[in-house]
């Protein structure tokens, strides 16, 4: 990519893409072989360019399931997604309507009191598991760029400002895309945009020989925070990624006494990631 001095490659592997399983550091080539994977586990990748001016936008999300043998035959209906044990929220009621001539399905759902955003997932034959669509702050979404004749199943859950989630809707909504006689358009997302985020102010102190307590200022408009820990010279390698936090404090334990650690944190919302705040 013109102007890029390197690239960052990410690998996700768990439900909802909430946890990063692998981060390659900064690469200078445009190819990478990711080895030591688990056969049958679905992995999701995306990449972005970097230079001295900052980070570029993320690429499309690539989904790959490595297999050491024949691909298992999936069921013809999706498996119910696990429901969290306790939640102050109820699941929304979701409906799906195919849009004739647009290779798309219009999704709409009931508003849940206390919900800040909603998370959607989709399944179709022959996928072996649900695929996340993303988070939406409104009560409608257009899933486009779909395949004619294919039946799509959808489920949804609500999330509040503290990060508590409802159960997934178990009475799945579904729709079959009709033939419009023309080529499908490029997929688009109609999620409501979120405001730009500022950088939090991060501070911390060692509370023992093997743990550090970190805290940061709350950022207006943030739905969560990402905390990073680096531990080698030049900050070239990430040693730890906490996932998305909803609080503004975190205790990092199990550290090595005498080793210097570096941290930074950034706010997140449906509009993307804010700039990082850092301390050492």
Short mmCIF file of C-alpha atoms in Angstrom, two decimals:
data_model
loop_
_atom_site.label_atom_id
_atom_site.label_comp_id
_atom_site.label_asym_id
_atom_site.label_seq_id
_atom_site.Cartn_x
_atom_site.Cartn_y
_atom_site.Cartn_z
CA UNK A 1 0.00 0.00 0.00
CA UNK A 2 1.41 3.40 -1.03
CA UNK A 3 2.83 5.35 1.93
CA UNK A 4 2.84 2.37 4.33
CA UNK A 5 5.95 1.60 6.38
CA UNK A 6 4.50 -1.64 7.80
CA UNK A 7 1.37 -3.63 8.52
CA UNK A 8 -0.46 -4.96 11.59
CA UNK A 9 -2.19 -8.34 11.32
CA UNK A 10 -4.81 -9.48 13.87
CA UNK A 11 -6.33 -12.88 14.51
CA UNK A 12 -9.60 -13.35 16.45
CA UNK A 13 -11.05 -16.67 17.41
CA UNK A 14 -13.93 -16.50 19.90
CA UNK A 15 -17.64 -15.67 19.85
CA UNK A 16 -18.47 -12.09 18.96
CA UNK A 17 -14.78 -11.29 18.15
CA UNK A 18 -14.38 -9.89 21.65
CA UNK A 19 -10.95 -11.47 22.35
CA UNK A 20 -7.82 -11.24 20.26
CA UNK A 21 -6.00 -14.54 20.01
CA UNK A 22 -2.93 -13.34 18.17
CA UNK A 23 -1.14 -10.13 17.20
CA UNK A 24 1.81 -10.29 14.81
CA UNK A 25 3.50 -6.98 15.65
CA UNK A 26 4.48 -4.73 12.73
CA UNK A 27 5.19 -6.60 9.49
CA UNK A 28 7.01 -5.16 6.49
CA UNK A 29 6.03 -7.84 3.95
CA UNK A 30 2.55 -8.35 2.48
CA UNK A 31 2.35 -12.09 3.24
CA UNK A 32 2.34 -14.05 6.50
CA UNK A 33 2.00 -17.76 7.38
CA UNK A 34 0.06 -18.32 10.60
CA UNK A 35 0.91 -21.77 11.99
CA UNK A 36 0.11 -23.80 15.11
CA UNK A 37 -3.65 -23.34 14.67
CA UNK A 38 -6.37 -25.66 15.99
CA UNK A 39 -8.05 -27.80 13.34
CA UNK A 40 -11.79 -27.14 13.09
CA UNK A 41 -11.65 -23.81 14.97
CA UNK A 42 -12.83 -20.78 12.97
CA UNK A 43 -10.34 -17.89 12.82
CA UNK A 44 -11.01 -14.30 11.73
CA UNK A 45 -8.28 -12.00 10.37
CA UNK A 46 -7.92 -8.37 9.40
CA UNK A 47 -4.94 -6.14 8.59
CA UNK A 48 -4.14 -2.43 8.48
CA UNK A 49 -1.26 -0.30 7.17
CA UNK A 50 0.95 1.89 9.39
CA UNK A 51 3.38 4.76 8.96
CA UNK A 52 4.77 7.61 11.06
CA UNK A 53 1.47 9.45 10.68
CA UNK A 54 -0.51 6.70 12.44
CA UNK A 55 -2.68 3.71 11.55
CA UNK A 56 -4.79 3.22 8.44
CA UNK A 57 -8.32 1.72 8.43
CA UNK A 58 -8.85 -2.01 8.96
CA UNK A 59 -9.29 -4.28 5.94
CA UNK A 60 -12.26 -6.57 5.37
CA UNK A 61 -12.60 -9.43 7.88
CA UNK A 62 -11.36 -12.76 6.46
CA UNK A 63 -12.78 -15.97 8.00
CA UNK A 64 -10.92 -19.30 7.66
CA UNK A 65 -11.47 -22.70 9.31
CA UNK A 66 -8.38 -24.98 8.98
CA UNK A 67 -9.12 -28.71 8.79
CA UNK A 68 -6.89 -31.79 8.98
CA UNK A 69 -9.51 -34.05 7.40
CA UNK A 70 -12.83 -34.03 5.52
CA UNK A 71 -15.09 -31.08 6.26
CA UNK A 72 -17.86 -32.19 8.66
CA UNK A 73 -21.40 -32.02 7.37
CA UNK A 74 -23.22 -29.28 9.32
CA UNK A 75 -26.85 -29.43 10.35
CA UNK A 76 -29.44 -27.76 8.14
CA UNK A 77 -30.59 -25.47 10.95
CA UNK A 78 -28.40 -23.33 13.23
CA UNK A 79 -27.49 -24.45 16.72
CA UNK A 80 -28.80 -22.29 19.57
CA UNK A 81 -26.21 -19.83 20.86
CA UNK A 82 -25.46 -20.07 24.63
CA UNK A 83 -27.35 -17.60 26.81
CA UNK A 84 -25.55 -15.70 29.64
CA UNK A 85 -26.72 -16.87 33.07
CA UNK A 86 -27.71 -13.54 34.63
CA UNK A 87 -28.50 -10.24 32.90
CA UNK A 88 -30.59 -7.14 33.66
CA UNK A 89 -31.63 -7.06 29.98
CA UNK A 90 -34.15 -9.03 27.96
CA UNK A 91 -33.45 -10.20 24.41
CA UNK A 92 -34.97 -8.04 21.64
CA UNK A 93 -37.59 -9.47 19.27
CA UNK A 94 -36.01 -9.62 15.80
CA UNK A 95 -37.72 -9.81 12.39
CA UNK A 96 -36.10 -10.33 8.98
CA UNK A 97 -37.58 -9.31 5.61
CA UNK A 98 -35.97 -10.03 2.22
CA UNK A 99 -35.71 -6.94 -0.01
CA UNK A 100 -36.71 -7.88 -3.57
CA UNK A 101 -34.23 -6.67 -6.19
CA UNK A 102 -31.57 -5.59 -3.67
CA UNK A 103 -29.83 -8.85 -2.62
CA UNK A 104 -30.42 -7.80 0.97
CA UNK A 105 -32.37 -8.58 4.14
CA UNK A 106 -33.87 -5.79 6.24
CA UNK A 107 -33.58 -6.51 9.98
CA UNK A 108 -35.58 -4.70 12.66
CA UNK A 109 -36.09 -5.35 16.36
CA UNK A 110 -37.82 -4.08 19.47
CA UNK A 111 -36.05 -1.53 21.66
CA UNK A 112 -34.87 -2.93 25.02
CA UNK A 113 -34.97 -0.55 28.05
CA UNK A 114 -31.44 0.11 29.29
CA UNK A 115 -29.72 -1.13 26.12
CA UNK A 116 -26.94 1.01 24.66
CA UNK A 117 -26.37 -1.12 21.55
CA UNK A 118 -27.30 -4.45 19.94
CA UNK A 119 -25.15 -7.28 18.57
CA UNK A 120 -26.26 -9.32 15.54
CA UNK A 121 -25.15 -12.73 14.26
CA UNK A 122 -25.99 -14.61 11.04
CA UNK A 123 -25.88 -18.28 9.95
CA UNK A 124 -26.52 -20.07 6.68
CA UNK A 125 -25.93 -23.57 5.32
CA UNK A 126 -23.22 -24.91 5.09
CA UNK A 127 -21.50 -22.81 7.82
CA UNK A 128 -20.59 -24.75 10.96
CA UNK A 129 -21.14 -21.80 13.32
CA UNK A 130 -22.70 -18.34 13.64
CA UNK A 131 -20.87 -15.34 12.16
CA UNK A 132 -20.95 -11.90 13.87
CA UNK A 133 -22.34 -8.99 11.86
CA UNK A 134 -21.46 -6.20 14.32
CA UNK A 135 -22.87 -3.78 16.86
CA UNK A 136 -25.70 -1.35 16.06
CA UNK A 137 -26.98 1.47 18.26
CA UNK A 138 -30.34 1.79 16.50
CA UNK A 139 -33.13 -0.75 16.00
CA UNK A 140 -32.65 -1.62 12.32
CA UNK A 141 -29.91 -2.91 10.00
CA UNK A 142 -29.64 -3.83 6.31
CA UNK A 143 -27.62 -7.00 5.64
CA UNK A 144 -26.67 -6.65 1.96
CA UNK A 145 -24.53 -8.28 -0.75
CA UNK A 146 -26.25 -11.64 -0.16
CA UNK A 147 -26.64 -14.76 -2.33
CA UNK A 148 -29.83 -15.40 -4.32
CA UNK A 149 -31.82 -18.40 -3.12
CA UNK A 150 -29.94 -18.73 0.17
CA UNK A 151 -31.84 -18.78 3.47
CA UNK A 152 -30.23 -16.66 6.20
CA UNK A 153 -30.89 -17.08 9.94
CA UNK A 154 -30.37 -14.22 12.41
CA UNK A 155 -30.16 -13.75 16.17
CA UNK A 156 -29.61 -10.68 18.35
CA UNK A 157 -28.80 -9.63 21.92
CA UNK A 158 -28.84 -6.32 23.81
CA UNK A 159 -25.84 -4.73 25.59
CA UNK A 160 -25.98 -1.92 28.16
CA UNK A 161 -23.41 0.79 29.01
CA UNK A 162 -21.82 -1.41 31.71
CA UNK A 163 -21.24 -4.24 29.20
CA UNK A 164 -23.99 -6.53 30.56
CA UNK A 165 -25.59 -8.62 27.79
CA UNK A 166 -28.99 -10.20 27.38
CA UNK A 167 -29.36 -13.75 26.12
CA UNK A 168 -29.36 -14.34 22.36
CA UNK A 169 -32.83 -14.47 20.83
CA UNK A 170 -33.58 -18.20 20.45
CA UNK A 171 -36.59 -17.88 18.12
CA UNK A 172 -34.35 -17.16 15.13
CA UNK A 173 -35.51 -14.75 12.44
CA UNK A 174 -34.92 -15.92 8.85
CA UNK A 175 -35.35 -14.81 5.23
CA UNK A 176 -34.54 -16.21 1.78
CA UNK A 177 -33.03 -13.81 -0.77
CA UNK A 178 -35.16 -13.67 -3.98
CA UNK A 179 -33.75 -13.41 -7.50
CA UNK A 180 -33.68 -9.85 -8.89
CA UNK A 181 -32.08 -10.65 -12.27
CA UNK A 182 -28.96 -8.50 -11.76
CA UNK A 183 -25.56 -8.76 -10.05
CA UNK A 184 -25.44 -8.20 -6.29
CA UNK A 185 -24.06 -4.87 -5.02
CA UNK A 186 -21.10 -4.44 -2.69
CA UNK A 187 -22.13 -5.10 0.95
CA UNK A 188 -22.86 -1.97 2.98
CA UNK A 189 -23.48 -1.33 6.67
CA UNK A 190 -26.27 0.97 7.80
CA UNK A 191 -25.36 1.07 11.47
CA UNK A 192 -25.82 4.41 13.24
CA UNK A 193 -22.53 6.34 13.46
CA UNK A 194 -20.97 7.14 16.84
CA UNK A 195 -19.07 10.28 17.92
CA UNK A 196 -15.27 10.54 17.74
CA UNK A 197 -13.51 9.60 20.96
CA UNK A 198 -10.77 11.39 22.89
CA UNK A 199 -7.75 9.70 24.50
CA UNK A 200 -8.07 8.62 28.14
CA UNK A 201 -5.46 9.72 30.70
CA UNK A 202 -3.80 6.58 32.08
CA UNK A 203 -2.01 6.19 35.41
CA UNK A 204 -0.79 3.22 37.43
CA UNK A 205 1.30 2.00 40.32
CA UNK A 206 2.88 -1.27 41.42
CA UNK A 207 0.94 -2.81 44.32
CA UNK A 208 3.27 -5.81 44.75
CA UNK A 209 6.32 -7.38 43.14
CA UNK A 210 4.09 -9.10 40.57
CA UNK A 211 1.04 -6.85 40.07
CA UNK A 212 0.16 -3.33 38.91
CA UNK A 213 -3.10 -1.40 39.37
CA UNK A 214 -4.04 0.82 36.40
CA UNK A 215 -6.75 3.47 36.15
CA UNK A 216 -7.81 5.94 33.48
CA UNK A 217 -10.23 8.78 32.93
CA UNK A 218 -13.67 7.99 31.50
CA UNK A 219 -14.19 9.09 27.88
CA UNK A 220 -17.53 10.56 26.85
CA UNK A 221 -19.30 8.37 24.29
CA UNK A 222 -17.15 5.29 25.00
CA UNK A 223 -18.81 1.86 25.27
CA UNK A 224 -15.60 0.19 26.47
CA UNK A 225 -11.81 0.35 26.63
CA UNK A 226 -8.88 -1.68 25.28
CA UNK A 227 -5.78 -2.01 27.48
CA UNK A 228 -2.41 -3.11 26.08
CA UNK A 229 0.74 -4.28 27.83
CA UNK A 230 4.18 -4.23 26.18
CA UNK A 231 7.26 -5.65 27.77
CA UNK A 232 10.27 -5.69 25.47
CA UNK A 233 12.77 -3.10 24.28
CA UNK A 234 11.49 -0.56 21.76
CA UNK A 235 7.83 -1.59 22.29
CA UNK A 236 8.02 -3.73 19.15
CA UNK A 237 6.11 -6.71 20.59
CA UNK A 238 2.76 -6.83 22.33
CA UNK A 239 2.84 -9.07 25.36
CA UNK A 240 -0.78 -8.81 26.43
CA UNK A 241 -4.19 -7.67 25.24
CA UNK A 242 -7.04 -7.50 27.72
CA UNK A 243 -10.02 -7.53 25.34
CA UNK A 244 -12.73 -4.89 25.80
CA UNK A 245 -13.16 -3.57 29.36
CA UNK A 246 -16.17 -1.60 30.60
CA UNK A 247 -14.65 -0.29 33.86
CA UNK A 248 -11.92 2.38 34.14
CA UNK A 249 -9.59 0.35 36.38
CA UNK A 250 -7.67 -2.90 35.90
CA UNK A 251 -5.25 -4.91 38.06
CA UNK A 252 -2.59 -6.69 36.00
CA UNK A 253 -1.14 -9.58 38.00
CA UNK A 254 1.26 -12.48 37.45
CA UNK A 255 4.05 -10.13 36.29
CA UNK A 256 7.79 -10.79 36.49
CA UNK A 257 9.55 -8.90 39.29
CA UNK A 258 12.19 -6.49 37.97
CA UNK A 259 10.88 -6.44 34.37
CA UNK A 260 9.71 -3.06 33.00
CA UNK A 261 6.19 -3.02 31.55
CA UNK A 262 4.58 -0.40 29.31
CA UNK A 263 0.83 0.18 29.04
CA UNK A 264 -1.58 2.18 26.97
CA UNK A 265 -5.37 2.31 26.77
CA UNK A 266 -7.92 3.56 24.23
CA UNK A 267 -11.67 4.09 24.22
CA UNK A 268 -14.03 2.26 21.83
CA UNK A 269 -17.57 2.66 20.53
CA UNK A 270 -19.57 1.61 17.46
CA UNK A 271 -17.79 4.30 15.45
CA UNK A 272 -14.35 2.74 16.03
CA UNK A 273 -11.35 3.23 18.29
CA UNK A 274 -10.11 6.42 19.95
CA UNK A 275 -6.42 7.45 20.21
CA UNK A 276 -4.31 5.76 22.92
CA UNK A 277 -3.23 7.14 26.28
CA UNK A 278 0.04 5.70 27.63
CA UNK A 279 2.09 5.35 30.78
CA UNK A 280 5.22 3.34 31.65
#
